[in-house]
Short mmCIF file of C-alpha atoms in Angstrom, two decimals:
data_model
loop_
_atom_site.label_atom_id
_atom_site.label_comp_id
_atom_site.label_asym_id
_atom_site.label_seq_id
_atom_site.Cartn_x
_atom_site.Cartn_y
_atom_site.Cartn_z
CA MET A 1 108.17 95.50 116.02
CA ASN A 2 105.54 94.56 113.66
CA ILE A 3 105.66 97.15 110.63
CA PRO A 4 103.48 97.21 107.09
CA ASN A 5 104.80 94.49 104.55
CA ASP A 6 103.16 96.30 101.51
CA PRO A 7 105.81 98.84 100.52
CA MET A 8 103.22 101.85 100.04
CA MET A 9 101.81 101.08 103.36
CA LEU A 10 105.42 100.97 104.75
CA VAL A 11 106.25 104.38 103.03
CA SER A 12 103.59 105.89 104.62
CA TYR A 13 103.94 104.37 108.15
CA LEU A 14 107.66 105.55 108.05
CA ASN A 15 106.72 108.71 107.00
CA THR A 16 104.29 109.20 109.58
CA GLN A 17 106.43 107.89 112.49
CA LEU A 18 109.60 110.03 110.89
CA ARG A 19 107.20 113.40 111.21
CA ASP A 20 105.72 112.69 114.41
CA PHE A 21 108.49 110.88 116.76
CA TYR A 22 111.90 110.34 115.15
CA PRO A 23 114.45 113.07 114.09
CA SER A 24 116.20 110.50 111.65
CA LEU A 25 115.68 107.04 109.98
CA GLU A 26 118.55 105.72 112.14
CA GLU A 27 116.85 106.66 115.13
CA LEU A 28 113.40 104.95 114.31
CA CYS A 29 115.51 101.93 113.25
CA LYS A 30 117.58 102.15 116.55
CA SER A 31 114.12 102.60 118.80
CA LEU A 32 112.13 99.91 116.78
CA ASP A 33 114.70 97.25 116.43
CA LEU A 34 114.59 97.41 112.45
CA ASP A 35 117.26 96.96 109.76
CA GLN A 36 117.84 100.17 108.14
CA GLN A 37 119.41 98.70 105.11
CA GLN A 38 116.63 96.22 104.60
CA ILE A 39 114.20 98.98 104.77
CA CYS A 40 115.90 101.23 102.38
CA ASP A 41 116.56 98.31 100.03
CA LYS A 42 112.64 97.45 99.91
CA LEU A 43 111.67 100.97 99.35
CA LYS A 44 114.23 101.46 96.59
CA ALA A 45 112.38 98.61 94.72
CA VAL A 46 109.48 100.97 94.52
CA ASP A 47 111.45 103.98 93.82
CA TYR A 48 111.54 105.53 97.43
CA SER A 49 114.62 106.62 98.87
CA TYR A 50 115.17 108.29 102.33
CA ASP A 51 116.07 112.24 102.14
CA THR A 52 117.91 113.23 105.14
CA ALA A 53 116.94 116.94 104.70
CA THR A 54 113.58 116.24 104.85
CA ASN A 55 113.62 113.39 106.99
CA ARG A 56 111.32 111.36 105.02
CA PHE A 57 110.92 108.88 101.94
CA ILE A 58 110.38 110.42 98.69
#
C-alpha cells in the first residue's frame, strides 16, 4: 500500500481511514499490510500518538 510519506499528510490520511473504515489502528495496519510500530514511531517524531479511546492520532 502506498501511503503518504510526509508525517503531516500521513496523520491526515490515517485519521480519515480510521474514522471512515477501521475500528482500530491494528485493523487498519492488518488490512493495508502496514507496520504499526513503524507508523507510530514516525508520527511520534512529530509529537503525534495513537489514542485508542478516540481511534485517532492526536
